[in-house]
Coordinates of N, CA and C in Angstrom, one line a residue:
X14 N -36.7 -2.4 49.0 CA -36.8 -3.1 47.8 C -36.3 -2.4 46.6
X15 N -36.6 -1.1 46.6 CA -36.1 -0.2 45.5 C -34.6 -0.2 45.4
X16 N -34.0 -0.2 46.6 CA -32.5 -0.2 46.7 C -31.9 -1.5 46.1
X17 N -32.5 -2.6 46.3 CA -32.1 -3.9 45.7 C -32.3 -3.8 44.2
X18 N -33.4 -3.3 43.8 CA -33.7 -3.2 42.4 C -32.6 -2.4 41.6
X19 N -32.3 -1.2 42.2 CA -31.4 -0.3 41.6 C -30.0 -0.8 41.5
X20 N -29.6 -1.8 42.4 CA -28.3 -2.3 42.4 C -28.0 -3.2 41.2
X21 N -29.0 -3.7 40.6 CA -28.8 -4.6 39.4 C -29.5 -4.1 38.2
X22 N -28.9 -4.1 37.1 CA -29.5 -3.6 35.8 C -29.4 -4.7 34.8
X23 N -30.3 -4.7 33.8 CA -30.2 -5.6 32.7 C -28.8 -5.6 32.1
X24 N -28.3 -6.8 31.9 CA -26.9 -6.9 31.4 C -25.8 -7.0 32.4
X25 N -26.2 -6.8 33.7 CA -25.2 -6.9 34.8 C -24.8 -8.4 34.9
X26 N -23.5 -8.6 35.2 CA -23.0 -9.9 35.5 C -23.0 -10.1 37.0
X27 N -23.7 -11.1 37.5 CA -23.9 -11.3 38.9 C -23.7 -12.7 39.3
X28 N -23.7 -13.0 40.6 CA -23.7 -14.4 41.0 C -25.0 -14.6 41.8
X29 N -25.5 -15.8 41.8 CA -26.8 -16.1 42.5 C -26.8 -17.6 43.0
X30 N -27.4 -17.8 44.2 CA -27.6 -19.1 44.7 C -28.9 -19.6 44.2
X31 N -28.9 -20.8 43.5 CA -30.2 -21.3 43.0 C -30.2 -22.8 43.4
X32 N -31.2 -23.2 44.2 CA -31.4 -24.6 44.6 C -30.0 -25.2 45.0
X33 N -29.4 -24.6 45.9 CA -28.1 -25.0 46.6 C -26.9 -24.9 45.8
X34 N -27.0 -24.5 44.5 CA -25.8 -24.3 43.7 C -25.5 -22.8 43.6
X35 N -24.3 -22.4 43.3 CA -23.9 -21.0 43.1 C -23.4 -20.8 41.7
X36 N -24.0 -19.8 41.0 CA -23.7 -19.6 39.6 C -23.3 -18.1 39.3
X37 N -22.6 -17.9 38.2 CA -22.4 -16.6 37.7 C -23.3 -16.5 36.5
X38 N -23.9 -15.4 36.3 CA -24.8 -15.2 35.2 C -25.1 -13.8 34.9
X39 N -26.0 -13.6 33.9 CA -26.4 -12.3 33.5 C -27.8 -12.0 33.8
X40 N -28.1 -10.8 34.2 CA -29.5 -10.3 34.5 C -30.0 -10.0 33.1
X41 N -31.1 -10.8 32.7 CA -31.7 -10.6 31.4 C -32.8 -9.6 31.4
X42 N -33.7 -9.7 32.4 CA -34.8 -8.9 32.6 C -35.1 -8.6 34.1
X43 N -35.8 -7.5 34.4 CA -36.2 -7.2 35.7 C -37.7 -7.2 35.8
X44 N -38.3 -8.0 36.7 CA -39.7 -8.1 36.9 C -40.1 -7.9 38.3
X45 N -40.3 -6.6 38.7 CA -40.6 -6.3 40.1 C -39.5 -6.8 41.0
X46 N -39.8 -7.7 42.0 CA -38.8 -8.1 43.0 C -38.0 -9.3 42.4
X47 N -38.1 -9.7 41.2 CA -37.4 -10.8 40.6 C -36.6 -10.4 39.3
X48 N -35.7 -11.2 39.0 CA -34.9 -11.0 37.8 C -34.8 -12.3 37.0
X49 N -34.8 -12.2 35.7 CA -34.5 -13.3 34.8 C -33.0 -13.5 34.7
X50 N -32.5 -14.6 35.2 CA -31.0 -14.8 35.3 C -30.6 -15.9 34.3
X51 N -29.6 -15.6 33.5 CA -29.0 -16.5 32.5 C -27.7 -17.1 33.0
X52 N -27.6 -18.4 33.2 CA -26.4 -19.0 33.7 C -25.2 -18.9 32.7
X53 N -24.1 -18.5 33.2 CA -22.8 -18.5 32.4 C -21.7 -19.4 33.0
X54 N -21.7 -19.6 34.3 CA -20.7 -20.5 34.9 C -21.2 -21.0 36.2
X55 N -20.6 -22.1 36.7 CA -21.0 -22.7 38.0 C -19.8 -22.5 39.0
X56 N -20.2 -21.9 40.1 CA -19.2 -21.7 41.2 C -19.2 -22.8 42.2
X57 N -20.4 -23.3 42.5 CA -20.6 -24.4 43.5 C -21.7 -25.3 43.0
X58 N -21.4 -26.6 42.9 CA -22.4 -27.6 42.4 C -23.5 -27.7 43.4
X59 N -24.7 -27.9 43.0 CA -25.8 -28.2 44.0 C -25.6 -29.4 44.8
X60 N -26.1 -29.4 46.1 CA -26.0 -30.5 47.0 C -27.0 -31.6 46.6
X61 N -26.6 -32.8 46.9 CA -27.5 -33.9 46.6 C -28.3 -34.3 47.9
X62 N -29.4 -35.0 47.7 CA -30.1 -35.4 48.9 C -31.2 -34.5 49.3
X63 N -31.8 -34.7 50.4 CA -32.9 -33.9 51.0 C -32.4 -32.8 51.7
X64 N -32.6 -31.6 51.2 CA -32.0 -30.4 51.9 C -32.7 -30.1 53.2
X65 N -33.9 -30.6 53.4 CA -34.6 -30.4 54.7 C -34.0 -31.4 55.8
X66 N -33.3 -32.4 55.3 CA -32.7 -33.4 56.2 C -31.3 -33.7 55.8
X67 N -30.4 -32.7 56.0 CA -29.0 -32.8 55.5 C -28.3 -34.0 56.1
X68 N -27.5 -34.6 55.3 CA -26.6 -35.7 55.7 C -27.5 -36.9 56.2
X69 N -28.7 -37.0 55.8 CA -29.6 -38.1 56.2 C -29.8 -39.0 54.9
X70 N -29.2 -40.2 54.9 CA -29.3 -41.0 53.7 C -30.6 -41.7 53.6
X71 N -31.3 -41.9 54.7 CA -32.5 -42.8 54.8 C -33.8 -41.9 54.7
X72 N -34.0 -41.2 53.6 CA -35.1 -40.4 53.4 C -36.0 -41.0 52.3
X73 N -37.3 -40.7 52.2 CA -38.1 -41.3 51.1 C -37.6 -40.9 49.7
X74 N -37.1 -39.7 49.5 CA -36.6 -39.3 48.2 C -35.3 -38.6 48.4
X75 N -34.2 -39.2 47.9 CA -32.9 -38.6 47.9 C -32.7 -37.9 46.6
X76 N -32.8 -36.6 46.7 CA -32.9 -35.8 45.5 C -31.5 -35.7 44.7
X77 N -31.7 -35.9 43.4 CA -30.5 -35.6 42.5 C -30.7 -34.2 41.9
X78 N -29.7 -33.4 42.1 CA -29.7 -32.0 41.6 C -28.6 -31.8 40.6
X79 N -28.9 -31.8 39.3 CA -27.8 -31.4 38.4 C -27.7 -29.9 38.4
X80 N -26.5 -29.5 38.0 CA -26.2 -28.1 37.8 C -27.1 -27.5 36.7
X81 N -27.4 -26.2 36.8 CA -28.2 -25.6 35.7 C -27.3 -25.6 34.5
X82 N -27.9 -25.7 33.3 CA -27.2 -25.7 32.1 C -26.7 -24.4 31.6
X83 N -25.7 -24.4 30.7 CA -25.2 -23.1 30.2 C -26.3 -22.4 29.4
X84 N -26.4 -21.2 29.7 CA -27.4 -20.2 29.2 C -28.9 -20.6 29.7
X85 N -29.0 -21.5 30.6 CA -30.3 -21.8 31.1 C -30.8 -20.5 31.9
X86 N -32.1 -20.2 31.7 CA -32.7 -19.0 32.3 C -33.6 -19.4 33.5
X87 N -33.6 -18.7 34.5 CA -34.5 -18.9 35.7 C -34.8 -17.6 36.4
X88 N -36.0 -17.5 37.0 CA -36.4 -16.4 37.7 C -35.8 -16.5 39.1
X89 N -35.2 -15.4 39.6 CA -34.6 -15.3 40.9 C -35.0 -14.1 41.6
X90 N -35.3 -14.2 42.9 CA -35.6 -13.0 43.7 C -34.3 -12.1 43.7
X91 N -34.5 -10.8 43.6 CA -33.4 -9.9 43.6 C -32.5 -10.0 44.8
X92 N -33.1 -10.3 46.0 CA -32.3 -10.5 47.2 C -31.3 -11.6 47.1
X93 N -31.5 -12.5 46.2 CA -30.5 -13.6 46.0 C -29.3 -13.3 45.1
X94 N -29.4 -12.1 44.5 CA -28.3 -11.7 43.6 C -27.2 -11.0 44.4
X95 N -26.0 -11.3 43.9 CA -24.8 -10.6 44.5 C -24.0 -10.1 43.4
X96 N -23.3 -9.0 43.7 CA -22.4 -8.5 42.7 C -21.3 -9.5 42.4
X97 N -20.8 -9.5 41.2 CA -19.7 -10.4 40.8 C -18.7 -9.5 40.0
X98 N -17.4 -9.6 40.5 CA -16.4 -8.9 39.8 C -15.3 -9.9 39.4
X99 N -14.7 -9.7 38.3 CA -13.7 -10.6 37.8 C -14.1 -11.3 36.5
X100 N -13.2 -12.2 36.1 CA -13.4 -12.9 34.9 C -14.5 -14.0 35.0
X101 N -15.4 -14.1 34.1 CA -16.4 -15.2 34.1 C -15.7 -16.4 33.5
X102 N -15.7 -17.5 34.3 CA -15.0 -18.7 33.9 C -15.8 -19.4 32.8
X103 N -15.1 -20.2 32.0 CA -15.7 -21.0 31.0 C -16.7 -22.0 31.7
X104 N -17.9 -22.1 31.1 CA -19.0 -22.9 31.7 C -18.5 -24.3 32.0
X105 N -18.0 -25.0 31.0 CA -17.7 -26.4 31.1 C -16.6 -26.6 32.1
X106 N -15.6 -25.8 32.1 CA -14.5 -25.9 33.0 C -15.0 -25.6 34.4
X107 N -15.8 -24.6 34.6 CA -16.3 -24.3 35.9 C -17.2 -25.4 36.4
X108 N -18.0 -26.0 35.6 CA -18.9 -27.1 35.9 C -18.0 -28.3 36.5
X109 N -17.0 -28.7 35.8 CA -16.1 -29.8 36.2 C -15.4 -29.4 37.5
X110 N -14.9 -28.2 37.6 CA -14.2 -27.8 38.9 C -15.2 -27.8 40.1
X111 N -16.4 -27.3 39.9 CA -17.4 -27.3 40.9 C -17.8 -28.8 41.3
X112 N -18.0 -29.6 40.3 CA -18.3 -31.0 40.6 C -17.2 -31.7 41.4
X113 N -15.9 -31.5 41.0 CA -14.8 -32.0 41.7 C -14.7 -31.5 43.1
X114 N -15.0 -30.3 43.3 CA -15.0 -29.7 44.7 C -16.0 -30.4 45.6
X115 N -17.2 -30.6 45.0 CA -18.3 -31.2 45.7 C -18.0 -32.7 46.1
X116 N -17.4 -33.4 45.1 CA -17.0 -34.8 45.3 C -15.9 -34.8 46.4
X117 N -15.0 -33.9 46.4 CA -13.9 -33.8 47.4 C -14.5 -33.5 48.8
X118 N -15.5 -32.7 48.9 CA -16.1 -32.4 50.2 C -16.8 -33.6 50.7
X119 N -17.5 -34.3 49.9 CA -18.2 -35.5 50.4 C -17.2 -36.6 50.7
X120 N -16.1 -36.7 49.9 CA -15.1 -37.7 50.2 C -14.4 -37.4 51.6
X121 N -14.1 -36.2 51.9 CA -13.6 -35.8 53.2 C -14.6 -36.2 54.3
X122 N -15.8 -35.9 54.1 CA -16.9 -36.2 55.1 C -16.9 -37.8 55.3
X123 N -16.9 -38.5 54.2 CA -16.9 -40.0 54.3 C -15.7 -40.5 55.0
X124 N -14.5 -40.0 54.8 CA -13.3 -40.4 55.5 C -13.4 -40.1 57.0
X125 N -13.9 -38.8 57.3 CA -14.1 -38.4 58.7 C -15.0 -39.4 59.4
X126 N -16.1 -39.7 58.7 CA -17.1 -40.6 59.3 C -16.5 -42.0 59.6
X127 N -15.7 -42.5 58.6 CA -15.1 -43.8 58.7 C -14.1 -43.8 59.9
X128 N -13.3 -42.8 60.0 CA -12.4 -42.7 61.1 C -13.1 -42.6 62.5
X129 N -14.2 -41.8 62.5 CA -14.9 -41.7 63.7 C -15.6 -43.0 64.1
X130 N -16.1 -43.7 63.2 CA -16.7 -45.0 63.5 C -15.7 -46.0 64.0
X131 N -14.5 -46.0 63.4 CA -13.4 -46.9 63.9 C -13.1 -46.6 65.3
X132 N -12.9 -45.3 65.6 CA -12.6 -45.0 67.0 C -13.7 -45.3 68.0
X133 N -14.9 -45.1 67.6 CA -16.1 -45.5 68.5 C -16.1 -47.0 68.7
X134 N -15.8 -47.8 67.6 CA -15.8 -49.2 67.8 C -14.7 -49.6 68.8
X135 N -13.5 -49.0 68.8 CA -12.4 -49.2 69.7 C -12.9 -48.9 71.1
X136 N -13.5 -47.7 71.3 CA -14.0 -47.3 72.6 C -15.1 -48.3 73.1
X137 N -15.9 -48.7 72.2 CA -16.9 -49.7 72.6 C -16.3 -51.0 73.2
X138 N -15.2 -51.4 72.6 CA -14.5 -52.6 73.2 C -13.9 -52.3 74.5
X139 N -13.4 -51.0 74.7 CA -12.8 -50.7 76.0 C -13.9 -50.5 77.1
X140 N -15.1 -50.2 76.7 CA -16.1 -49.9 77.7 C -16.7 -51.2 78.2
X141 N -16.4 -52.4 77.6 CA -17.0 -53.7 78.1 C -16.5 -54.1 79.4

């Protein structure tokens, strides 16, 4: 644990996964095994739906997960922090890029499902 703590200092720019999203941010404070993390950019938009039942649309509560806001602060276990090197992207631009990437991923999955269903329907006719 001490090794993880020493790897990150207050003011360090890091990336962290928070509620299925991936963010670049700054370590604001260290509190034992946790750090106060301030969001600066979005690398991956959070997934929608029930994370315990992925790709299941018929769940009692289909969760909406907005991305964390610019400069929003949240406590994160140190083990979830990763080093980040490079330029910190603009928050708004990174948010739109992450959203577009998530939409594209779901669109590919939708098209794959549609093609798979069409082929299965054809096979069903052949099996009669």
